[in-house]
Short mmCIF file of C-alpha atoms in Angstrom, two decimals:
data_model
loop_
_atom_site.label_atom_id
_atom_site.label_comp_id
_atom_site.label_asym_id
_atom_site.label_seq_id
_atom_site.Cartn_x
_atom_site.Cartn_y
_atom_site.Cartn_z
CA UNK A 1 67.97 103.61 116.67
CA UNK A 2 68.05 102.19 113.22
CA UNK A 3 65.27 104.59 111.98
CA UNK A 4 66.76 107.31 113.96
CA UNK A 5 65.91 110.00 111.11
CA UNK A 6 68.85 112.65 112.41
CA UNK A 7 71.08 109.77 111.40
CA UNK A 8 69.61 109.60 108.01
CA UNK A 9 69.76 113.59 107.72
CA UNK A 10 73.24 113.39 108.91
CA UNK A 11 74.32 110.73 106.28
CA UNK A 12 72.45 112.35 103.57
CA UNK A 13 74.15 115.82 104.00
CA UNK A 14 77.21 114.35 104.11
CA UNK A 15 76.78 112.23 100.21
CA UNK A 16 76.01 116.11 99.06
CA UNK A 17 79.59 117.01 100.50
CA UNK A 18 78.56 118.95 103.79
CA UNK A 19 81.94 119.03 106.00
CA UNK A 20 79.46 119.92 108.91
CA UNK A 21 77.41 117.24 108.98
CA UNK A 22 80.49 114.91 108.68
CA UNK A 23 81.88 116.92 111.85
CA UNK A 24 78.30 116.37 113.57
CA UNK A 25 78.61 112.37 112.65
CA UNK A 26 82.57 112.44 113.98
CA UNK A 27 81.10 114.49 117.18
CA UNK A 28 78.85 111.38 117.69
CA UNK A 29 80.60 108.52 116.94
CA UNK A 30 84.19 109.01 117.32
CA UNK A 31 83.66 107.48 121.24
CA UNK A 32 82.32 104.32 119.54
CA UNK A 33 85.62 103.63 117.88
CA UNK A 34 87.51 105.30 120.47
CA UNK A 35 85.95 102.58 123.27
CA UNK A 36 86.28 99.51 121.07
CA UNK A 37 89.91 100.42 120.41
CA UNK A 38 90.26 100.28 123.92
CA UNK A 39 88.72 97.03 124.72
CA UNK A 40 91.37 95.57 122.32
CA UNK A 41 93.86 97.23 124.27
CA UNK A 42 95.75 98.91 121.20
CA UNK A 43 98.29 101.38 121.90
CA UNK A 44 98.16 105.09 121.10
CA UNK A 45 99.64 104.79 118.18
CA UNK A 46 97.38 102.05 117.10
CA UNK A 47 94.01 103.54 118.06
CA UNK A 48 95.54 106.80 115.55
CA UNK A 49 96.05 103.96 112.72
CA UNK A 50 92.33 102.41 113.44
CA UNK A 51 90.69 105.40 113.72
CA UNK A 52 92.12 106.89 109.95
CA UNK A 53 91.22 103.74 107.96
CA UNK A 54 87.85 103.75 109.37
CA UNK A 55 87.16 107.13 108.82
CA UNK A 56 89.02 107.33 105.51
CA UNK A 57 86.49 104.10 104.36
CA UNK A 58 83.61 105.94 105.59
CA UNK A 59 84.72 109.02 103.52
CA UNK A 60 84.58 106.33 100.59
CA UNK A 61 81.71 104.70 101.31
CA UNK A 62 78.82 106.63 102.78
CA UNK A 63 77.84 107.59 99.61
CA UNK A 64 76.82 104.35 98.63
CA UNK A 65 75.53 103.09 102.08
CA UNK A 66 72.31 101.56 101.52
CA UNK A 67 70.32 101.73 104.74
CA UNK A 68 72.07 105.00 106.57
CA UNK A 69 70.53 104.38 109.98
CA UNK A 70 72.78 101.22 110.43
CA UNK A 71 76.07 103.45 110.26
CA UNK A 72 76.80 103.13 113.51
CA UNK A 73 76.73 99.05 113.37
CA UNK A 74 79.28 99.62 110.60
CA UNK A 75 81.32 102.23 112.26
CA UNK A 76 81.56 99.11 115.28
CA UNK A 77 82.37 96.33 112.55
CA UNK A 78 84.91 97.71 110.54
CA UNK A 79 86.70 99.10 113.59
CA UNK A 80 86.36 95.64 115.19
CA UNK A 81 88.02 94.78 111.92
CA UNK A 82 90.99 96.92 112.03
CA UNK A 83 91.46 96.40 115.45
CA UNK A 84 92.06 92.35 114.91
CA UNK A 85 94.20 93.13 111.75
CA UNK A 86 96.36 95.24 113.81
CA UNK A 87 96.66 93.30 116.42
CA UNK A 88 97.42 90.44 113.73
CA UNK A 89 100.06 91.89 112.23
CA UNK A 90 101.99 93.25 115.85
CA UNK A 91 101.49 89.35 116.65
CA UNK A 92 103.59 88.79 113.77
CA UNK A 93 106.52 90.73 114.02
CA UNK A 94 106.84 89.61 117.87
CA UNK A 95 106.63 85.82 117.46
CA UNK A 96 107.75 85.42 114.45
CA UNK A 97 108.48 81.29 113.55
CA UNK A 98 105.22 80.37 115.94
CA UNK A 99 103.07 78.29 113.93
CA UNK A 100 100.28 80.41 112.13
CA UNK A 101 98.12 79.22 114.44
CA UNK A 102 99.78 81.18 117.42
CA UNK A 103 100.31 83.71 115.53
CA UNK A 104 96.48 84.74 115.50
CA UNK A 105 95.68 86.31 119.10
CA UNK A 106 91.88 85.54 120.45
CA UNK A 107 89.06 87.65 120.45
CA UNK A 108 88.29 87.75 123.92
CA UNK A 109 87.05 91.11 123.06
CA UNK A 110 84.40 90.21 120.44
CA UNK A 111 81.51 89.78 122.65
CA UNK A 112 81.76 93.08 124.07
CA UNK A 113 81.38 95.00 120.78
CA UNK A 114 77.73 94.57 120.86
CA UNK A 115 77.52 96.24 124.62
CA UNK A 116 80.21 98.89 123.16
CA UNK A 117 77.07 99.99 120.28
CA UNK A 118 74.49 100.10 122.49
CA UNK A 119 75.97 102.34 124.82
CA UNK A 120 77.43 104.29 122.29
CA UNK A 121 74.26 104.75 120.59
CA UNK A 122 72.44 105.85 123.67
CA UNK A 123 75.33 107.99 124.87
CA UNK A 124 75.35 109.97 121.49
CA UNK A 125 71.19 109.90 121.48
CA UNK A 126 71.20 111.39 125.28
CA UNK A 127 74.15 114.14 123.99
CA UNK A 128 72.25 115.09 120.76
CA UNK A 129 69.35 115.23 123.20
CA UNK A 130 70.90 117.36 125.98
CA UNK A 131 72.60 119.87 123.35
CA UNK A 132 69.16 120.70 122.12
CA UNK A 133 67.60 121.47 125.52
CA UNK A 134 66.32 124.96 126.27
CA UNK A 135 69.99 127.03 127.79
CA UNK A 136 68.78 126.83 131.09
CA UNK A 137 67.85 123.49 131.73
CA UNK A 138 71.19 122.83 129.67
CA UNK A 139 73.19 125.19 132.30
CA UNK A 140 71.03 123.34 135.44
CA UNK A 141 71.52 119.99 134.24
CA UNK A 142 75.16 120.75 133.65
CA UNK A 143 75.96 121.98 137.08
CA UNK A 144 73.74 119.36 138.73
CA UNK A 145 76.07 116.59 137.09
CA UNK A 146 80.02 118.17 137.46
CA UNK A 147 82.17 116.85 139.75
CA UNK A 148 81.87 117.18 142.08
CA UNK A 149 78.30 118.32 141.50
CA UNK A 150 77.35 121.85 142.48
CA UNK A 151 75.21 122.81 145.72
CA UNK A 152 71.59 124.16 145.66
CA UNK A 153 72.86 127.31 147.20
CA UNK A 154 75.75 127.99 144.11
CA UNK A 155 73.46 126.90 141.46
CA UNK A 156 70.50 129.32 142.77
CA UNK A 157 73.64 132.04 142.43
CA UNK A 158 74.82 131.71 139.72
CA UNK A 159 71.44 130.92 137.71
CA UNK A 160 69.12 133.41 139.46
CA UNK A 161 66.45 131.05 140.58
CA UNK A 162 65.33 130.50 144.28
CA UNK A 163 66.51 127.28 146.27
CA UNK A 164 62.88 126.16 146.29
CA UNK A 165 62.26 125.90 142.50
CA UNK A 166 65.86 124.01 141.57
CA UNK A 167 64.05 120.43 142.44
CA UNK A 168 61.03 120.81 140.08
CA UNK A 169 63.10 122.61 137.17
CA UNK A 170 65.56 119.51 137.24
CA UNK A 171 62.26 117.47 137.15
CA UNK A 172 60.47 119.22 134.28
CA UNK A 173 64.36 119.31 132.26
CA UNK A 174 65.33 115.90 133.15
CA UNK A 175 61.45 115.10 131.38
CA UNK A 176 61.68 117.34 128.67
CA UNK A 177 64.99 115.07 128.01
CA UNK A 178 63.31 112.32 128.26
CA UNK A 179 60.89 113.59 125.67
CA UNK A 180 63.39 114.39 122.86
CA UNK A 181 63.21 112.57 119.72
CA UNK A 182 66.81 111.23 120.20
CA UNK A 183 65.90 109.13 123.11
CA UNK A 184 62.28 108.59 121.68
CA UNK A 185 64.12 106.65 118.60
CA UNK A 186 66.19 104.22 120.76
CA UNK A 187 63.37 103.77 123.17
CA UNK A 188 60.91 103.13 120.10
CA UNK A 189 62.85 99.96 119.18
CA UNK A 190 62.12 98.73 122.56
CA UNK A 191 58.62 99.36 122.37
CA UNK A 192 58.02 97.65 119.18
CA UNK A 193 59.32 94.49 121.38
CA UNK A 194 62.50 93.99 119.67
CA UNK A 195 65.45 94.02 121.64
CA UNK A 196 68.33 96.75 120.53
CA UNK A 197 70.59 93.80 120.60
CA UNK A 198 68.55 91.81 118.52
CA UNK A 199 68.24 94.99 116.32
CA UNK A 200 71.65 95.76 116.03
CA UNK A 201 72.34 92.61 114.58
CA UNK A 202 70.85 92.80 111.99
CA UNK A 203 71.81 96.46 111.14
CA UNK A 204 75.33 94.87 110.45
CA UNK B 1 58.49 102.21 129.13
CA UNK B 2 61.39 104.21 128.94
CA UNK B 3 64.45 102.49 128.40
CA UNK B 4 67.58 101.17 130.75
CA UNK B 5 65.63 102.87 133.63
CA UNK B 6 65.12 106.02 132.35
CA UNK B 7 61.74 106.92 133.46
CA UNK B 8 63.81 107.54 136.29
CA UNK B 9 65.27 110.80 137.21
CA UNK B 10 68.26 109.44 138.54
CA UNK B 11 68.69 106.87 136.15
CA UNK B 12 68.48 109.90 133.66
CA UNK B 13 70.95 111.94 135.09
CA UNK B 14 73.34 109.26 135.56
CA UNK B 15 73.29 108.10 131.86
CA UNK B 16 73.51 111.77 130.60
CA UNK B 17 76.41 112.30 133.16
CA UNK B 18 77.87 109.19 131.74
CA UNK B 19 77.64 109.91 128.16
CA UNK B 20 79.45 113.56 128.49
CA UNK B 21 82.36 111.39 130.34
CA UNK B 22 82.29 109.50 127.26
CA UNK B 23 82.53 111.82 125.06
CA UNK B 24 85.19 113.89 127.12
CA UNK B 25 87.95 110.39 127.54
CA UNK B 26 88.18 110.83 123.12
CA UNK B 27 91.69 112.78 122.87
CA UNK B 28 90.68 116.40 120.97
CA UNK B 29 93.20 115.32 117.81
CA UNK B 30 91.59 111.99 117.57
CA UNK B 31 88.45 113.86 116.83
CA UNK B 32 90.44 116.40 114.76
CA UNK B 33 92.09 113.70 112.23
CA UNK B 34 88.57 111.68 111.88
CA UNK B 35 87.37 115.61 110.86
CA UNK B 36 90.22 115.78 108.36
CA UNK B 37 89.65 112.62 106.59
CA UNK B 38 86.39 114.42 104.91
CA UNK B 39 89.05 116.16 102.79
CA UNK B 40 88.94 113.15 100.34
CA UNK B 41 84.93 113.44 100.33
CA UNK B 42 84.87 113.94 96.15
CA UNK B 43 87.61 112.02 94.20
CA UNK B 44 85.60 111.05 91.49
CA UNK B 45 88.02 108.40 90.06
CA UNK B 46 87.43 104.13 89.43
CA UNK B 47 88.49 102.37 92.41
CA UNK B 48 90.33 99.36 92.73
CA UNK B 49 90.22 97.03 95.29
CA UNK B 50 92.84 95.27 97.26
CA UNK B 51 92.79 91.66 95.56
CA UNK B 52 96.54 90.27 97.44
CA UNK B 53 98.04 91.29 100.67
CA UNK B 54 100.97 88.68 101.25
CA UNK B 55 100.52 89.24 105.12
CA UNK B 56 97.24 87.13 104.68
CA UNK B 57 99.27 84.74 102.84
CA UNK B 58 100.80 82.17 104.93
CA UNK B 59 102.45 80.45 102.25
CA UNK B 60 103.91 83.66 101.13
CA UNK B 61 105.67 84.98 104.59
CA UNK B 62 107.30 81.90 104.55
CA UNK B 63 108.80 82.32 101.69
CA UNK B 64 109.67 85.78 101.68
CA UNK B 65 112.01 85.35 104.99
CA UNK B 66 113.81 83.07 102.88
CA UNK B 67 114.57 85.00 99.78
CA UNK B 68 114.81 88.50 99.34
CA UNK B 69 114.34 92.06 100.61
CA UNK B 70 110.95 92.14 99.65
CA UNK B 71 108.56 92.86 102.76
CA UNK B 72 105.05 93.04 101.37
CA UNK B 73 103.52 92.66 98.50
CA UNK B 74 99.79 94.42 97.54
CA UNK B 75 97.96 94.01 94.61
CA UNK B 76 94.89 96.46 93.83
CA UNK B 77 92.66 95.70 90.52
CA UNK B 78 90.27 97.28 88.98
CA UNK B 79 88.44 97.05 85.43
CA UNK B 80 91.14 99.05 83.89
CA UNK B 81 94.28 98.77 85.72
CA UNK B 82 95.84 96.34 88.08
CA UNK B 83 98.60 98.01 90.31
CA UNK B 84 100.78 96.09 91.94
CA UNK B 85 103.22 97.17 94.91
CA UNK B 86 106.20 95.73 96.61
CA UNK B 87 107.55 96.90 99.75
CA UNK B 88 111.10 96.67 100.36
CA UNK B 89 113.07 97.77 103.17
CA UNK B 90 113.10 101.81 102.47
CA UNK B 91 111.11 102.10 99.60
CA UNK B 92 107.78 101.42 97.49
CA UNK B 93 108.29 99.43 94.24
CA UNK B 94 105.10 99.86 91.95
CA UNK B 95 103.73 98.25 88.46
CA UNK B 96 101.05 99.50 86.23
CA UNK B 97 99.48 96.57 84.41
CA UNK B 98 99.05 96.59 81.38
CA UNK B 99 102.61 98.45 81.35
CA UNK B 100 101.82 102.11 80.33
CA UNK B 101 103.39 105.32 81.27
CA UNK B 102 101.41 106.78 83.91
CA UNK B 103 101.22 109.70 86.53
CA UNK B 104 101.21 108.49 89.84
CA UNK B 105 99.72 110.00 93.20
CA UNK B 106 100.59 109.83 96.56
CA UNK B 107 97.66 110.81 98.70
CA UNK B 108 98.62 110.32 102.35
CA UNK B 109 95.55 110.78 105.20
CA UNK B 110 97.34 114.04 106.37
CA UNK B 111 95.90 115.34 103.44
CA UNK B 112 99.34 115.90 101.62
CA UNK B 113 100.08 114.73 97.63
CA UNK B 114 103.55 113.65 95.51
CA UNK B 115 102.98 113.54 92.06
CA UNK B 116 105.56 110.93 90.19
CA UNK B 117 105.73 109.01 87.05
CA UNK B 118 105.63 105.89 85.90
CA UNK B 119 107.86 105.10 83.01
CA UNK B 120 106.98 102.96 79.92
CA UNK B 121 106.45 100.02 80.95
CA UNK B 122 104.41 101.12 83.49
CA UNK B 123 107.31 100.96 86.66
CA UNK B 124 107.52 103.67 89.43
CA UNK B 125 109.02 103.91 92.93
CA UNK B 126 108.16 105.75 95.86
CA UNK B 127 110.91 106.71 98.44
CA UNK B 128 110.86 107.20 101.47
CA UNK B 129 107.68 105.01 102.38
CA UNK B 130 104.69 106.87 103.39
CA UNK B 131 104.48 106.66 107.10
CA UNK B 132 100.66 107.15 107.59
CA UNK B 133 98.23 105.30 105.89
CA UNK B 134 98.16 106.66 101.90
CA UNK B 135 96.59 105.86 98.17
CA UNK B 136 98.03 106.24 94.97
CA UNK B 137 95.73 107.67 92.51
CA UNK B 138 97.21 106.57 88.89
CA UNK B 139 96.52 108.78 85.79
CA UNK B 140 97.23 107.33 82.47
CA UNK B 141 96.72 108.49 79.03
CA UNK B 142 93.25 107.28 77.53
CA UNK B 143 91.32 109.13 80.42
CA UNK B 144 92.54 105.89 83.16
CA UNK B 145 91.81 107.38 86.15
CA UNK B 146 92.27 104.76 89.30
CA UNK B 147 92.47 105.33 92.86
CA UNK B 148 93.27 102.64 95.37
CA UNK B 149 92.00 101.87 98.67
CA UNK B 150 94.13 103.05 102.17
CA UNK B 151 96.84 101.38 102.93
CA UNK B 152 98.95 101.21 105.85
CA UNK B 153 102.42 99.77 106.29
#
């Protein structure tokens, strides 16, 4: 994912001042630091707090980021980050005269920010993916996955196509998917025998 | 050697189906604000870092529940300027260093901005305290133009 070149598009759009691109790069990642607030189990109010500074450094920063493909291992750090000094500083005002020691909660979330990237990466890779598919294998694919998902009968209604031919459209969209360059770039790491975990690492 | 399973249609269709959801469960203003914050995209001023933050110093918080009304202290230093703040219990006290009249801004991540002064010798307070996280971009005479990083209190 680290050579994924919309990601470098993205961030370089963004250094010239393009308010879309930053929307496109929000659109993507806000559920990364949306899910690792949760896993530290921050309050509303909190995960608001968390969410400006990281954005608000990013505003700062991404001008000067070096290797713009590893974004979203920075996006996971510094919200990790916030989310501990926050957490921190609650500790504080609730126990206050504990020995510093007890005043510093545990990280029992820590190992799960890795997991949290991953699957934020591929969930934004198979949404950039889906957005760009043809309207009607976007409008099948959508109907075949609400909830509860649609019938063969009210999808061959509303989209004009017979019963018979529903099973090897969702084949050939599900593949032309599978094909898009968004998925291609996180599956490419695997290829090359690294593991994304492994990968990500060293993207921080 | 498609990956997580994805040479599968099913796998497929369960990972896009799970992304969406994932995407859906982010609250529409949380995605709003992080769209706002590009609104402070081109400040082309020096910044200066946070160098002290008494609630990382142990030593300190012990010695402030003591003594007086003082809540916080921040220091932010650049090449130019050092600014340092003191929180007390309803308002922001502020020194420019070296002492130097000033113009001082309040930037807050709504987007909104106070303009104050510093006086002479280079004092300025800020009342109320911002509520959401803020910088103060400082504008002295001999073209000093410093903006500190976020901070929340």
């Amino acid at each position: 994912m680290r050579d994924d070149p919309s990601v470098i598009t993205l961030v370089a759009r963004v250094g010239d001042g393009d308010q879309g691109a930053w929307n496109e790069l929000i659109e993507r990642y806000s559920p990364l630091v949306w899910s690792i607030c949760l896993r530290y189990q921050l309050n509303r109010q909190d995960i608001d707090d968390v969410g400006q500074t990281v954005w608000l450094l990013l505003v700062e920063r991404i001008g000067s980021l070096r290797e713009p493909a590893a974004l979203p291992g920075w996006l996971a750090t510094t919200t990790k980050h916030e989310c501990l000094r926050i957490l921190r500083a609650t500790r504080r005002h609730d126990h206050e005269g504990l020995p510093p020691e007890d005043q510093m909660p545990p990280d029992p979330a820590a190992t799960m920010i890795d997991q949290e990237l991953i699957t934020a990466e591929r969930n934004a890779a198979l949404r950039a993916a889906f957005a760009e598919l043809p309207r009607g294998c976007h409008e099948l694919l959508s109907m075949l996955i609400s909830d509860p998902p649609s019938a063969y009968a009210d999808i061959s209604a509303t989209l004009g196509v017979a019963v018979g031919s529903i099973g090897p459209m969702r084949a050939r969209c599900l593949d032309r998917l599978r094909r898009s360059p968004h998925l291609t770039a996180v599956v490419g790491d695997q290829a090359e025998g690294i593991g994304v975990k492994e990968n990500q690492g060293r993207a921080w | 050697m498609v990956a997580e399973g994805w040479d599968d249609d099913e796998a497929l269709l369960a990972a896009l189906q799970q992304a969406l959801r994932a995407r859906r469960a982010v609250p529409a203003e949380f995605v709003e604000a992080a769209k706002n914050a590009f609104a402070w995209h081109n400040i082309d001023a020096e910044l200066a870092q946070l160098t002290y933050d008494s609630t990382r110093d142990s030593d300190h918080a012990l010695s402030m529940r003591a003594e007086s009304a003082s809540i916080r202290a921040l220091t932010f230093a650049s090449a130019h300027l050092t600014i340092e703040l003191e929180v007390t219990q309803d308002s922001l006290l502020g020194q420019i260093i070296p002492a130097q009249a000033a113009t001082i801004r309040i930037q807050t991540s709504a987007g909104t901005e106070t303009a104050l002064s510093a006086d002479e010798i280079g004092c300025f307070s800020i009342h109320p305290i911002p509520a959401e996280p803020f910088r103060l971009h400082c504008q002295a005479f001999a073209g000093i133009d410093v903006l500190t990083g976020w901070v929340t209190l």
